[in-house]
C-alpha cells in the first residue's frame, strides 16, 4: 500500500479508538482490509476517511465508524454462522467473514452482487456465500443464524428475519423511514420473545423489496 494511504489508515484506526471502538479483533480486521479495493478508483484517496462513500447502483459503502460499531455490537465469534442483508460493496461482509465461521450475504442489485463476488475471490475469502435476492425474506435454506446484520434501514423489523435467528442470537439493524431519524437497533432472541435495544442515530439507504437486474 502506498505510504499516504497507510498513514491515513493508522489515523483512521486512532479515530475509531477515540470514538469508543474497543474490540481489538474488530480493529484488527479493519486494519487488515484494503478499503480502497471496494470503491471506484477516483475515490481511492478518500478510502480511509471516516465517511460513507458512493458505490454503484446509487448505494453507499458505510462510514468505517458505523461498520466498526455495528460489528462490535453484533458480538461475533469464530463459531458463528452469520447472515448479512445488503452486500453492497462487500466491505462489511469481509469484516464479518474474518470474525465468524461462515458468512451468508444477500444483495438485491445484480451489479453489486457480481462485483462483491469478484472481490471475495480476489481476497481469497472462501467462507462467504452470496445470493442475489430480496434479503427481507432471509435465507430459509441456511437458517437458523447465530447473528444477523442488516446494512439498509427498514421502516420496520422484518418478521421473517427475526424467526431465522437462533435462540440467544443477535440481530443488528438500522430502523426508521428515510425522512425520519433512523436508529441502530440490537435485538436478542429469547425463545419466542425478542429483547430490543435502541442504540445510535444513523442514516442508511432504504431496505427495499424486489430485485434489480441492472444499475
Ligand atoms: N454492507 C454494504 C452497505 C451497502 S448499502 C457495504 O459494506 O458496502 C446497503 C445495501 O443494501 C445496498 O447495496 C442495497 O442495494 C442493499 N439492499 C437494500 N434492500 C435490500 C434487500 N431487501 N435485500 C438485499 N439487499 C438490499
JSON list of C-alpha atoms and ligand atoms in Angstrom, two decimals:
[
{"chain": "A", "resi": 1, "resn": "UNK", "atom": "CA", "xyz": [0.00, 0.00, 0.00]},
{"chain": "A", "resi": 2, "resn": "UNK", "atom": "CA", "xyz": [1.41, 3.49, -0.78]},
{"chain": "A", "resi": 3, "resn": "UNK", "atom": "CA", "xyz": [2.67, 5.37, 2.29]},
{"chain": "A", "resi": 4, "resn": "UNK", "atom": "CA", "xyz": [-0.01, 8.06, 2.21]},
{"chain": "A", "resi": 5, "resn": "UNK", "atom": "CA", "xyz": [-2.85, 5.51, 2.37]},
{"chain": "A", "resi": 6, "resn": "UNK", "atom": "CA", "xyz": [-1.03, 3.59, 5.06]},
{"chain": "A", "resi": 7, "resn": "UNK", "atom": "CA", "xyz": [-0.72, 6.77, 7.19]},
{"chain": "A", "resi": 8, "resn": "UNK", "atom": "CA", "xyz": [-4.37, 7.58, 6.66]},
{"chain": "A", "resi": 9, "resn": "UNK", "atom": "CA", "xyz": [-5.30, 4.06, 7.71]},
{"chain": "A", "resi": 10, "resn": "UNK", "atom": "CA", "xyz": [-3.47, 4.31, 11.04]},
{"chain": "A", "resi": 11, "resn": "UNK", "atom": "CA", "xyz": [-5.03, 7.75, 11.64]},
{"chain": "A", "resi": 12, "resn": "UNK", "atom": "CA", "xyz": [-8.46, 6.23, 10.99]},
{"chain": "A", "resi": 13, "resn": "UNK", "atom": "CA", "xyz": [-7.79, 3.43, 13.50]},
{"chain": "A", "resi": 14, "resn": "UNK", "atom": "CA", "xyz": [-6.81, 6.03, 16.12]},
{"chain": "A", "resi": 15, "resn": "UNK", "atom": "CA", "xyz": [-10.06, 7.87, 15.46]},
{"chain": "A", "resi": 16, "resn": "UNK", "atom": "CA", "xyz": [-12.12, 4.70, 15.83]},
{"chain": "A", "resi": 17, "resn": "UNK", "atom": "CA", "xyz": [-10.47, 4.01, 19.20]},
{"chain": "A", "resi": 18, "resn": "UNK", "atom": "CA", "xyz": [-11.24, 7.57, 20.34]},
{"chain": "A", "resi": 19, "resn": "UNK", "atom": "CA", "xyz": [-14.85, 7.15, 19.21]},
{"chain": "A", "resi": 20, "resn": "UNK", "atom": "CA", "xyz": [-15.25, 4.15, 21.52]},
{"chain": "A", "resi": 21, "resn": "UNK", "atom": "CA", "xyz": [-14.35, 1.11, 19.43]},
{"chain": "A", "resi": 22, "resn": "UNK", "atom": "CA", "xyz": [-12.62, -1.09, 22.00]},
{"chain": "A", "resi": 23, "resn": "UNK", "atom": "CA", "xyz": [-12.93, -4.56, 20.46]},
{"chain": "A", "resi": 24, "resn": "UNK", "atom": "CA", "xyz": [-9.36, -5.35, 19.35]},
{"chain": "A", "resi": 25, "resn": "UNK", "atom": "CA", "xyz": [-10.49, -8.11, 16.97]},
{"chain": "A", "resi": 26, "resn": "UNK", "atom": "CA", "xyz": [-12.71, -5.60, 15.12]},
{"chain": "A", "resi": 27, "resn": "UNK", "atom": "CA", "xyz": [-9.90, -3.02, 14.91]},
{"chain": "A", "resi": 28, "resn": "UNK", "atom": "CA", "xyz": [-7.51, -5.70, 13.71]},
{"chain": "A", "resi": 29, "resn": "UNK", "atom": "CA", "xyz": [-9.70, -6.80, 10.78]},
{"chain": "A", "resi": 30, "resn": "UNK", "atom": "CA", "xyz": [-10.30, -3.17, 9.79]},
{"chain": "A", "resi": 31, "resn": "UNK", "atom": "CA", "xyz": [-6.54, -2.68, 9.72]},
{"chain": "A", "resi": 32, "resn": "UNK", "atom": "CA", "xyz": [-6.13, -5.78, 7.51]},
{"chain": "A", "resi": 33, "resn": "UNK", "atom": "CA", "xyz": [-8.75, -4.96, 4.86]},
{"chain": "A", "resi": 34, "resn": "UNK", "atom": "CA", "xyz": [-7.86, -2.71, 1.87]},
{"chain": "A", "resi": 35, "resn": "UNK", "atom": "CA", "xyz": [-10.97, -0.43, 1.82]},
{"chain": "A", "resi": 36, "resn": "UNK", "atom": "CA", "xyz": [-9.63, 1.18, -1.37]},
{"chain": "A", "resi": 37, "resn": "UNK", "atom": "CA", "xyz": [-10.40, -2.08, -3.21]},
{"chain": "A", "resi": 38, "resn": "UNK", "atom": "CA", "xyz": [-14.14, -1.70, -2.52]},
{"chain": "A", "resi": 39, "resn": "UNK", "atom": "CA", "xyz": [-14.60, 1.75, -4.09]},
{"chain": "A", "resi": 40, "resn": "UNK", "atom": "CA", "xyz": [-14.11, 3.34, -7.51]},
{"chain": "A", "resi": 41, "resn": "UNK", "atom": "CA", "xyz": [-10.59, 4.43, -8.45]},
{"chain": "A", "resi": 42, "resn": "UNK", "atom": "CA", "xyz": [-11.44, 8.16, -8.38]},
{"chain": "A", "resi": 43, "resn": "UNK", "atom": "CA", "xyz": [-12.32, 7.86, -4.65]},
{"chain": "A", "resi": 44, "resn": "UNK", "atom": "CA", "xyz": [-9.15, 5.98, -3.73]},
{"chain": "A", "resi": 45, "resn": "UNK", "atom": "CA", "xyz": [-7.54, 8.86, -1.82]},
{"chain": "A", "resi": 46, "resn": "UNK", "atom": "CA", "xyz": [-10.67, 9.05, 0.38]},
{"chain": "A", "resi": 47, "resn": "UNK", "atom": "CA", "xyz": [-10.61, 5.34, 1.26]},
{"chain": "A", "resi": 48, "resn": "UNK", "atom": "CA", "xyz": [-9.56, 5.93, 4.88]},
{"chain": "A", "resi": 49, "resn": "UNK", "atom": "CA", "xyz": [-11.65, 8.98, 5.63]},
{"chain": "A", "resi": 50, "resn": "UNK", "atom": "CA", "xyz": [-14.23, 8.26, 8.29]},
{"chain": "A", "resi": 51, "resn": "UNK", "atom": "CA", "xyz": [-17.03, 8.78, 5.79]},
{"chain": "A", "resi": 52, "resn": "UNK", "atom": "CA", "xyz": [-19.61, 6.87, 3.78]},
{"chain": "A", "resi": 53, "resn": "UNK", "atom": "CA", "xyz": [-18.78, 6.88, 0.04]},
{"chain": "A", "resi": 54, "resn": "UNK", "atom": "CA", "xyz": [-20.87, 6.28, -3.10]},
{"chain": "A", "resi": 55, "resn": "UNK", "atom": "CA", "xyz": [-20.74, 2.87, -4.82]},
{"chain": "A", "resi": 56, "resn": "UNK", "atom": "CA", "xyz": [-22.58, 1.52, -7.90]},
{"chain": "A", "resi": 57, "resn": "UNK", "atom": "CA", "xyz": [-26.38, 1.37, -8.21]},
{"chain": "A", "resi": 58, "resn": "UNK", "atom": "CA", "xyz": [-26.74, 4.61, -6.17]},
{"chain": "A", "resi": 59, "resn": "UNK", "atom": "CA", "xyz": [-25.84, 2.85, -2.92]},
{"chain": "A", "resi": 60, "resn": "UNK", "atom": "CA", "xyz": [-23.13, 3.60, -0.33]},
{"chain": "A", "resi": 61, "resn": "UNK", "atom": "CA", "xyz": [-20.30, 1.87, 1.49]},
{"chain": "A", "resi": 62, "resn": "UNK", "atom": "CA", "xyz": [-20.92, 2.72, 5.16]},
{"chain": "A", "resi": 63, "resn": "UNK", "atom": "CA", "xyz": [-18.73, 5.01, 7.26]},
{"chain": "A", "resi": 64, "resn": "UNK", "atom": "CA", "xyz": [-15.89, 2.99, 8.90]},
{"chain": "A", "resi": 65, "resn": "UNK", "atom": "CA", "xyz": [-17.05, 4.04, 12.39]},
{"chain": "A", "resi": 66, "resn": "UNK", "atom": "CA", "xyz": [-20.54, 2.65, 11.71]},
{"chain": "A", "resi": 67, "resn": "UNK", "atom": "CA", "xyz": [-19.09, -0.59, 10.30]},
{"chain": "A", "resi": 68, "resn": "UNK", "atom": "CA", "xyz": [-16.90, -0.95, 13.41]},
{"chain": "A", "resi": 69, "resn": "UNK", "atom": "CA", "xyz": [-19.73, -0.02, 15.79]},
{"chain": "A", "resi": 70, "resn": "UNK", "atom": "CA", "xyz": [-22.28, -2.40, 14.27]},
{"chain": "A", "resi": 71, "resn": "UNK", "atom": "CA", "xyz": [-19.72, -5.21, 14.16]},
{"chain": "A", "resi": 72, "resn": "UNK", "atom": "CA", "xyz": [-18.72, -4.63, 17.79]},
{"chain": "A", "resi": 73, "resn": "UNK", "atom": "CA", "xyz": [-22.38, -4.63, 18.89]},
{"chain": "A", "resi": 74, "resn": "UNK", "atom": "CA", "xyz": [-23.03, -7.89, 17.00]},
{"chain": "A", "resi": 75, "resn": "UNK", "atom": "CA", "xyz": [-20.54, -9.76, 19.23]},
{"chain": "A", "resi": 76, "resn": "UNK", "atom": "CA", "xyz": [-19.39, -12.20, 16.57]},
{"chain": "A", "resi": 77, "resn": "UNK", "atom": "CA", "xyz": [-17.05, -15.13, 17.18]},
{"chain": "A", "resi": 78, "resn": "UNK", "atom": "CA", "xyz": [-15.34, -17.86, 15.17]},
{"chain": "A", "resi": 79, "resn": "UNK", "atom": "CA", "xyz": [-18.09, -20.43, 15.83]},
{"chain": "A", "resi": 80, "resn": "UNK", "atom": "CA", "xyz": [-20.86, -18.26, 14.35]},
{"chain": "A", "resi": 81, "resn": "UNK", "atom": "CA", "xyz": [-22.93, -18.65, 11.22]},
{"chain": "A", "resi": 82, "resn": "UNK", "atom": "CA", "xyz": [-23.82, -15.09, 10.21]},
{"chain": "A", "resi": 83, "resn": "UNK", "atom": "CA", "xyz": [-26.27, -13.56, 7.71]},
{"chain": "A", "resi": 84, "resn": "UNK", "atom": "CA", "xyz": [-25.76, -10.10, 6.23]},
{"chain": "A", "resi": 85, "resn": "UNK", "atom": "CA", "xyz": [-28.50, -8.31, 4.27]},
{"chain": "A", "resi": 86, "resn": "UNK", "atom": "CA", "xyz": [-27.22, -5.71, 1.79]},
{"chain": "A", "resi": 87, "resn": "UNK", "atom": "CA", "xyz": [-23.86, -6.89, 0.41]},
{"chain": "A", "resi": 88, "resn": "UNK", "atom": "CA", "xyz": [-23.24, -3.58, -1.41]},
{"chain": "A", "resi": 89, "resn": "UNK", "atom": "CA", "xyz": [-19.51, -3.15, -1.96]},
{"chain": "A", "resi": 90, "resn": "UNK", "atom": "CA", "xyz": [-18.77, -6.30, 0.07]},
{"chain": "A", "resi": 91, "resn": "UNK", "atom": "CA", "xyz": [-16.72, -4.44, 2.69]},
{"chain": "A", "resi": 92, "resn": "UNK", "atom": "CA", "xyz": [-18.88, -5.18, 5.75]},
{"chain": "A", "resi": 93, "resn": "UNK", "atom": "CA", "xyz": [-19.21, -8.80, 4.56]},
{"chain": "A", "resi": 94, "resn": "UNK", "atom": "CA", "xyz": [-15.41, -9.16, 4.59]},
{"chain": "A", "resi": 95, "resn": "UNK", "atom": "CA", "xyz": [-15.17, -7.64, 8.08]},
{"chain": "A", "resi": 96, "resn": "UNK", "atom": "CA", "xyz": [-17.73, -10.19, 9.32]},
{"chain": "A", "resi": 97, "resn": "UNK", "atom": "CA", "xyz": [-16.23, -13.12, 7.39]},
{"chain": "A", "resi": 98, "resn": "UNK", "atom": "CA", "xyz": [-12.88, -12.60, 9.10]},
{"chain": "A", "resi": 99, "resn": "UNK", "atom": "CA", "xyz": [-14.53, -12.79, 12.54]},
{"chain": "A", "resi": 100, "resn": "UNK", "atom": "CA", "xyz": [-17.05, -15.62, 12.06]},
{"chain": "A", "resi": 101, "resn": "UNK", "atom": "CA", "xyz": [-17.12, -19.20, 10.77]},
{"chain": "A", "resi": 102, "resn": "UNK", "atom": "CA", "xyz": [-19.40, -18.75, 7.74]},
{"chain": "A", "resi": 103, "resn": "UNK", "atom": "CA", "xyz": [-20.92, -15.62, 6.29]},
{"chain": "A", "resi": 104, "resn": "UNK", "atom": "CA", "xyz": [-24.01, -15.57, 4.06]},
{"chain": "A", "resi": 105, "resn": "UNK", "atom": "CA", "xyz": [-24.78, -12.29, 2.31]},
{"chain": "A", "resi": 106, "resn": "UNK", "atom": "CA", "xyz": [-27.72, -11.17, 0.15]},
{"chain": "A", "resi": 107, "resn": "UNK", "atom": "CA", "xyz": [-27.88, -8.23, -2.31]},
{"chain": "A", "resi": 108, "resn": "UNK", "atom": "CA", "xyz": [-30.85, -7.06, -4.41]},
{"chain": "A", "resi": 109, "resn": "UNK", "atom": "CA", "xyz": [-28.81, -5.18, -7.08]},
{"chain": "A", "resi": 110, "resn": "UNK", "atom": "CA", "xyz": [-27.20, -7.59, -9.55]},
{"chain": "A", "resi": 111, "resn": "UNK", "atom": "CA", "xyz": [-24.17, -5.38, -10.45]},
{"chain": "A", "resi": 112, "resn": "UNK", "atom": "CA", "xyz": [-23.25, -5.05, -6.77]},
{"chain": "A", "resi": 113, "resn": "UNK", "atom": "CA", "xyz": [-23.74, -8.77, -6.15]},
{"chain": "A", "resi": 114, "resn": "UNK", "atom": "CA", "xyz": [-21.45, -9.55, -9.12]},
{"chain": "A", "resi": 115, "resn": "UNK", "atom": "CA", "xyz": [-18.79, -7.05, -8.04]},
{"chain": "A", "resi": 116, "resn": "UNK", "atom": "CA", "xyz": [-18.77, -8.36, -4.47]},
{"chain": "A", "resi": 117, "resn": "UNK", "atom": "CA", "xyz": [-18.33, -11.97, -5.68]},
{"chain": "A", "resi": 118, "resn": "UNK", "atom": "CA", "xyz": [-15.23, -10.85, -7.62]},
{"chain": "A", "resi": 119, "resn": "UNK", "atom": "CA", "xyz": [-13.64, -9.14, -4.66]},
{"chain": "A", "resi": 120, "resn": "UNK", "atom": "CA", "xyz": [-14.31, -12.05, -2.28]},
{"chain": "A", "resi": 121, "resn": "UNK", "atom": "CA", "xyz": [-12.47, -14.29, -4.79]},
{"chain": "A", "resi": 122, "resn": "UNK", "atom": "CA", "xyz": [-9.63, -11.79, -5.17]},
{"chain": "A", "resi": 123, "resn": "UNK", "atom": "CA", "xyz": [-9.18, -11.57, -1.39]},
{"chain": "A", "resi": 124, "resn": "UNK", "atom": "CA", "xyz": [-9.39, -15.41, -1.17]},
{"chain": "A", "resi": 125, "resn": "UNK", "atom": "CA", "xyz": [-12.26, -15.39, 1.32]},
{"chain": "A", "resi": 126, "resn": "UNK", "atom": "CA", "xyz": [-13.78, -18.81, 0.88]},
{"chain": "A", "resi": 127, "resn": "UNK", "atom": "CA", "xyz": [-16.18, -18.76, 3.84]},
{"chain": "A", "resi": 128, "resn": "UNK", "atom": "CA", "xyz": [-18.58, -16.31, 2.15]},
{"chain": "A", "resi": 129, "resn": "UNK", "atom": "CA", "xyz": [-21.69, -17.46, 0.26]},
{"chain": "A", "resi": 130, "resn": "UNK", "atom": "CA", "xyz": [-23.54, -14.86, -1.82]},
{"chain": "A", "resi": 131, "resn": "UNK", "atom": "CA", "xyz": [-27.14, -14.63, -3.02]},
{"chain": "A", "resi": 132, "resn": "UNK", "atom": "CA", "xyz": [-28.84, -12.27, -5.47]},
{"chain": "A", "resi": 133, "resn": "UNK", "atom": "CA", "xyz": [-32.29, -11.73, -3.96]},
{"chain": "A", "resi": 134, "resn": "UNK", "atom": "CA", "xyz": [-34.53, -9.93, -1.51]},
{"chain": "A", "resi": 135, "resn": "UNK", "atom": "CA", "xyz": [-32.92, -10.25, 1.90]},
{"chain": "A", "resi": 136, "resn": "UNK", "atom": "CA", "xyz": [-36.06, -9.17, 3.75]},
{"chain": "A", "resi": 137, "resn": "UNK", "atom": "CA", "xyz": [-37.12, -12.80, 3.49]},
{"chain": "A", "resi": 138, "resn": "UNK", "atom": "CA", "xyz": [-33.81, -14.00, 4.93]},
{"chain": "A", "resi": 139, "resn": "UNK", "atom": "CA", "xyz": [-32.31, -17.29, 3.70]},
{"chain": "A", "resi": 140, "resn": "UNK", "atom": "CA", "xyz": [-34.67, -20.17, 4.55]},
{"chain": "A", "resi": 141, "resn": "UNK", "atom": "CA", "xyz": [-32.35, -22.99, 3.38]},
{"chain": "A", "resi": 142, "resn": "UNK", "atom": "CA", "xyz": [-29.48, -21.74, 5.56]},
{"chain": "A", "resi": 143, "resn": "UNK", "atom": "CA", "xyz": [-31.29, -20.66, 8.74]},
{"chain": "A", "resi": 144, "resn": "UNK", "atom": "CA", "xyz": [-31.04, -20.51, 11.72]},
{"chain": "A", "resi": 145, "resn": "UNK", "atom": "CA", "xyz": [-28.26, -17.96, 12.19]},
{"chain": "A", "resi": 146, "resn": "UNK", "atom": "CA", "xyz": [-26.27, -17.05, 15.29]},
{"chain": "A", "resi": 147, "resn": "UNK", "atom": "CA", "xyz": [-26.09, -13.46, 14.09]},
{"chain": "A", "resi": 148, "resn": "UNK", "atom": "CA", "xyz": [-27.86, -11.29, 11.50]},
{"chain": "A", "resi": 149, "resn": "UNK", "atom": "CA", "xyz": [-26.71, -7.86, 10.35]},
{"chain": "A", "resi": 150, "resn": "UNK", "atom": "CA", "xyz": [-28.88, -5.68, 8.11]},
{"chain": "A", "resi": 151, "resn": "UNK", "atom": "CA", "xyz": [-27.00, -2.81, 6.43]},
{"chain": "A", "resi": 152, "resn": "UNK", "atom": "CA", "xyz": [-30.00, -0.94, 4.96]},
{"chain": "A", "resi": 153, "resn": "UNK", "atom": "CA", "xyz": [-32.70, 0.82, 7.01]},
{"chain": "A", "resi": 154, "resn": "UNK", "atom": "CA", "xyz": [-36.05, -0.93, 7.42]},
{"chain": "A", "resi": 155, "resn": "UNK", "atom": "CA", "xyz": [-39.17, 1.07, 8.26]},
{"chain": "A", "resi": 156, "resn": "UNK", "atom": "CA", "xyz": [-39.98, -1.98, 10.35]},
{"chain": "A", "resi": 157, "resn": "UNK", "atom": "CA", "xyz": [-38.01, -5.00, 11.51]},
{"chain": "A", "resi": 158, "resn": "UNK", "atom": "CA", "xyz": [-38.85, -7.83, 9.05]},
{"chain": "A", "resi": 159, "resn": "UNK", "atom": "CA", "xyz": [-40.56, -10.67, 10.99]},
{"chain": "A", "resi": 160, "resn": "UNK", "atom": "CA", "xyz": [-39.17, -13.37, 8.73]},
{"chain": "A", "resi": 161, "resn": "UNK", "atom": "CA", "xyz": [-35.64, -12.32, 9.68]},
{"chain": "A", "resi": 162, "resn": "UNK", "atom": "CA", "xyz": [-36.38, -12.41, 13.41]},
{"chain": "A", "resi": 163, "resn": "UNK", "atom": "CA", "xyz": [-37.51, -16.02, 13.23]},
{"chain": "A", "resi": 164, "resn": "UNK", "atom": "CA", "xyz": [-34.33, -17.04, 11.38]},
{"chain": "A", "resi": 165, "resn": "UNK", "atom": "CA", "xyz": [-32.28, -16.18, 14.49]},
{"chain": "A", "resi": 166, "resn": "UNK", "atom": "CA", "xyz": [-31.21, -18.96, 16.84]},
{"chain": "A", "resi": 167, "resn": "UNK", "atom": "CA", "xyz": [-32.38, -18.74, 20.43]},
{"chain": "A", "resi": 168, "resn": "UNK", "atom": "CA", "xyz": [-29.92, -16.33, 22.10]},
{"chain": "A", "resi": 169, "resn": "UNK", "atom": "CA", "xyz": [-28.96, -14.97, 18.68]},
{"chain": "A", "resi": 170, "resn": "UNK", "atom": "CA", "xyz": [-28.41, -11.26, 17.97]},
{"chain": "A", "resi": 171, "resn": "UNK", "atom": "CA", "xyz": [-29.55, -9.07, 15.09]},
{"chain": "A", "resi": 172, "resn": "UNK", "atom": "CA", "xyz": [-28.33, -5.54, 14.33]},
{"chain": "A", "resi": 173, "resn": "UNK", "atom": "CA", "xyz": [-30.49, -3.42, 12.04]},
{"chain": "A", "resi": 174, "resn": "UNK", "atom": "CA", "xyz": [-30.95, 0.31, 11.32]},
{"chain": "A", "resi": 175, "resn": "UNK", "atom": "CA", "xyz": [-34.66, 1.13, 11.74]},
{"chain": "A", "resi": 176, "resn": "UNK", "atom": "CA", "xyz": [-36.64, 4.15, 10.55]},
{"chain": "A", "resi": 177, "resn": "UNK", "atom": "CA", "xyz": [-38.11, 5.78, 7.44]},
{"chain": "A", "resi": 178, "resn": "UNK", "atom": "CA", "xyz": [-35.84, 7.81, 5.12]},
{"chain": "A", "resi": 179, "resn": "UNK", "atom": "CA", "xyz": [-37.28, 11.17, 6.19]},
{"chain": "A", "resi": 180, "resn": "UNK", "atom": "CA", "xyz": [-37.07, 10.34, 9.90]},
{"chain": "A", "resi": 181, "resn": "UNK", "atom": "CA", "xyz": [-34.14, 9.83, 12.24]},
{"chain": "A", "resi": 182, "resn": "UNK", "atom": "CA", "xyz": [-33.11, 6.20, 11.99]},
{"chain": "A", "resi": 183, "resn": "UNK", "atom": "CA", "xyz": [-31.53, 4.24, 14.83]},
{"chain": "A", "resi": 184, "resn": "UNK", "atom": "CA", "xyz": [-29.38, 1.17, 15.01]},
{"chain": "A", "resi": 185, "resn": "UNK", "atom": "CA", "xyz": [-31.32, -1.41, 16.98]},
{"chain": "A", "resi": 186, "resn": "UNK", "atom": "CA", "xyz": [-29.97, -4.56, 18.62]},
{"chain": "A", "resi": 187, "resn": "UNK", "atom": "CA", "xyz": [-32.38, -7.46, 19.01]},
{"chain": "A", "resi": 188, "resn": "UNK", "atom": "CA", "xyz": [-31.64, -10.53, 21.12]},
{"chain": "A", "resi": 189, "resn": "UNK", "atom": "CA", "xyz": [-33.85, -13.59, 20.68]},
{"chain": "A", "resi": 190, "resn": "UNK", "atom": "CA", "xyz": [-35.06, -15.19, 23.90]},
{"chain": "A", "resi": 191, "resn": "UNK", "atom": "CA", "xyz": [-37.25, -18.12, 22.91]},
{"chain": "A", "resi": 192, "resn": "UNK", "atom": "CA", "xyz": [-40.27, -16.56, 21.23]},
{"chain": "A", "resi": 193, "resn": "UNK", "atom": "CA", "xyz": [-39.51, -13.18, 22.80]},
{"chain": "A", "resi": 194, "resn": "UNK", "atom": "CA", "xyz": [-37.23, -10.52, 21.44]},
{"chain": "A", "resi": 195, "resn": "UNK", "atom": "CA", "xyz": [-35.31, -8.10, 23.60]},
{"chain": "A", "resi": 196, "resn": "UNK", "atom": "CA", "xyz": [-34.96, -4.80, 21.69]},
{"chain": "A", "resi": 197, "resn": "UNK", "atom": "CA", "xyz": [-32.38, -2.12, 22.48]},
{"chain": "A", "resi": 198, "resn": "UNK", "atom": "CA", "xyz": [-32.11, 1.18, 20.61]},
{"chain": "A", "resi": 199, "resn": "UNK", "atom": "CA", "xyz": [-28.54, 2.33, 20.02]},
{"chain": "A", "resi": 200, "resn": "UNK", "atom": "CA", "xyz": [-27.05, 5.08, 17.77]},
{"chain": "A", "resi": 201, "resn": "UNK", "atom": "CA", "xyz": [-28.87, 7.51, 15.46]},
{"chain": "A", "resi": 202, "resn": "UNK", "atom": "CA", "xyz": [-27.76, 6.86, 11.85]},
{"chain": "A", "resi": 203, "resn": "UNK", "atom": "CA", "xyz": [-28.52, 7.50, 8.17]},
{"chain": "A", "resi": 204, "resn": "UNK", "atom": "CA", "xyz": [-28.76, 4.45, 5.89]},
{"chain": "A", "resi": 205, "resn": "UNK", "atom": "CA", "xyz": [-30.08, 3.75, 2.39]},
{"chain": "A", "resi": 206, "resn": "UNK", "atom": "CA", "xyz": [-33.51, 2.04, 2.48]},
{"chain": "A", "resi": 207, "resn": "UNK", "atom": "CA", "xyz": [-34.19, -1.67, 2.80]},
{"chain": "A", "resi": 208, "resn": "UNK", "atom": "CA", "xyz": [-36.38, -2.40, -0.24]},
{"chain": "A", "resi": 209, "resn": "UNK", "atom": "CA", "xyz": [-38.17, -5.48, -1.53]},
{"chain": "A", "resi": 210, "resn": "UNK", "atom": "CA", "xyz": [-37.78, -6.90, -5.04]},
{"chain": "A", "resi": 211, "resn": "UNK", "atom": "CA", "xyz": [-34.61, -7.27, -7.10]},
{"chain": "A", "resi": 212, "resn": "UNK", "atom": "CA", "xyz": [-32.85, -5.04, -9.67]},
{"chain": "A", "resi": 213, "resn": "UNK", "atom": "CA", "xyz": [-31.11, -6.67, -12.66]},
{"chain": "A", "resi": 214, "resn": "UNK", "atom": "CA", "xyz": [-29.04, -3.73, -13.94]},
{"chain": "A", "resi": 215, "resn": "UNK", "atom": "CA", "xyz": [-27.69, -0.47, -12.49]},
{"chain": "B", "resi": 1, "resn": "LIG", "atom": "N1", "xyz": [-22.84, -3.59, 3.59]},
{"chain": "B", "resi": 1, "resn": "LIG", "atom": "C1", "xyz": [-22.65, -2.71, 2.46]},
{"chain": "B", "resi": 1, "resn": "LIG", "atom": "C2", "xyz": [-23.53, -1.48, 2.57]},
{"chain": "B", "resi": 1, "resn": "LIG", "atom": "C3", "xyz": [-24.20, -1.21, 1.28]},
{"chain": "B", "resi": 1, "resn": "LIG", "atom": "S1", "xyz": [-25.57, -0.09, 1.35]},
{"chain": "B", "resi": 1, "resn": "LIG", "atom": "C4", "xyz": [-21.17, -2.33, 2.30]},
{"chain": "B", "resi": 1, "resn": "LIG", "atom": "O1", "xyz": [-20.35, -2.64, 3.17]},
{"chain": "B", "resi": 1, "resn": "LIG", "atom": "O2", "xyz": [-20.81, -1.73, 1.27]},
{"chain": "B", "resi": 1, "resn": "LIG", "atom": "C5", "xyz": [-26.92, -1.19, 1.60]},
{"chain": "B", "resi": 1, "resn": "LIG", "atom": "C6", "xyz": [-27.15, -2.24, 0.55]},
{"chain": "B", "resi": 1, "resn": "LIG", "atom": "O3", "xyz": [-28.35, -2.91, 0.87]},
{"chain": "B", "resi": 1, "resn": "LIG", "atom": "C7", "xyz": [-27.34, -1.71, -0.88]},
{"chain": "B", "resi": 1, "resn": "LIG", "atom": "O4", "xyz": [-26.40, -2.31, -1.72]},
{"chain": "B", "resi": 1, "resn": "LIG", "atom": "C8", "xyz": [-28.76, -2.12, -1.23]},
{"chain": "B", "resi": 1, "resn": "LIG", "atom": "O5", "xyz": [-28.93, -2.45, -2.60]},
{"chain": "B", "resi": 1, "resn": "LIG", "atom": "C9", "xyz": [-28.96, -3.32, -0.34]},
{"chain": "B", "resi": 1, "resn": "LIG", "atom": "N2", "xyz": [-30.35, -3.70, -0.05]},
{"chain": "B", "resi": 1, "resn": "LIG", "atom": "C10", "xyz": [-31.40, -2.90, 0.25]},
{"chain": "B", "resi": 1, "resn": "LIG", "atom": "N3", "xyz": [-32.51, -3.63, 0.46]},
{"chain": "B", "resi": 1, "resn": "LIG", "atom": "C11", "xyz": [-32.14, -4.94, 0.30]},
{"chain": "B", "resi": 1, "resn": "LIG", "atom": "C12", "xyz": [-32.85, -6.17, 0.38]},
{"chain": "B", "resi": 1, "resn": "LIG", "atom": "N4", "xyz": [-34.15, -6.23, 0.67]},
{"chain": "B", "resi": 1, "resn": "LIG", "atom": "N5", "xyz": [-32.16, -7.30, 0.15]},
{"chain": "B", "resi": 1, "resn": "LIG", "atom": "C13", "xyz": [-30.85, -7.29, -0.15]},
{"chain": "B", "resi": 1, "resn": "LIG", "atom": "N6", "xyz": [-30.13, -6.16, -0.25]},
{"chain": "B", "resi": 1, "resn": "LIG", "atom": "C14", "xyz": [-30.77, -4.99, -0.03]}
]
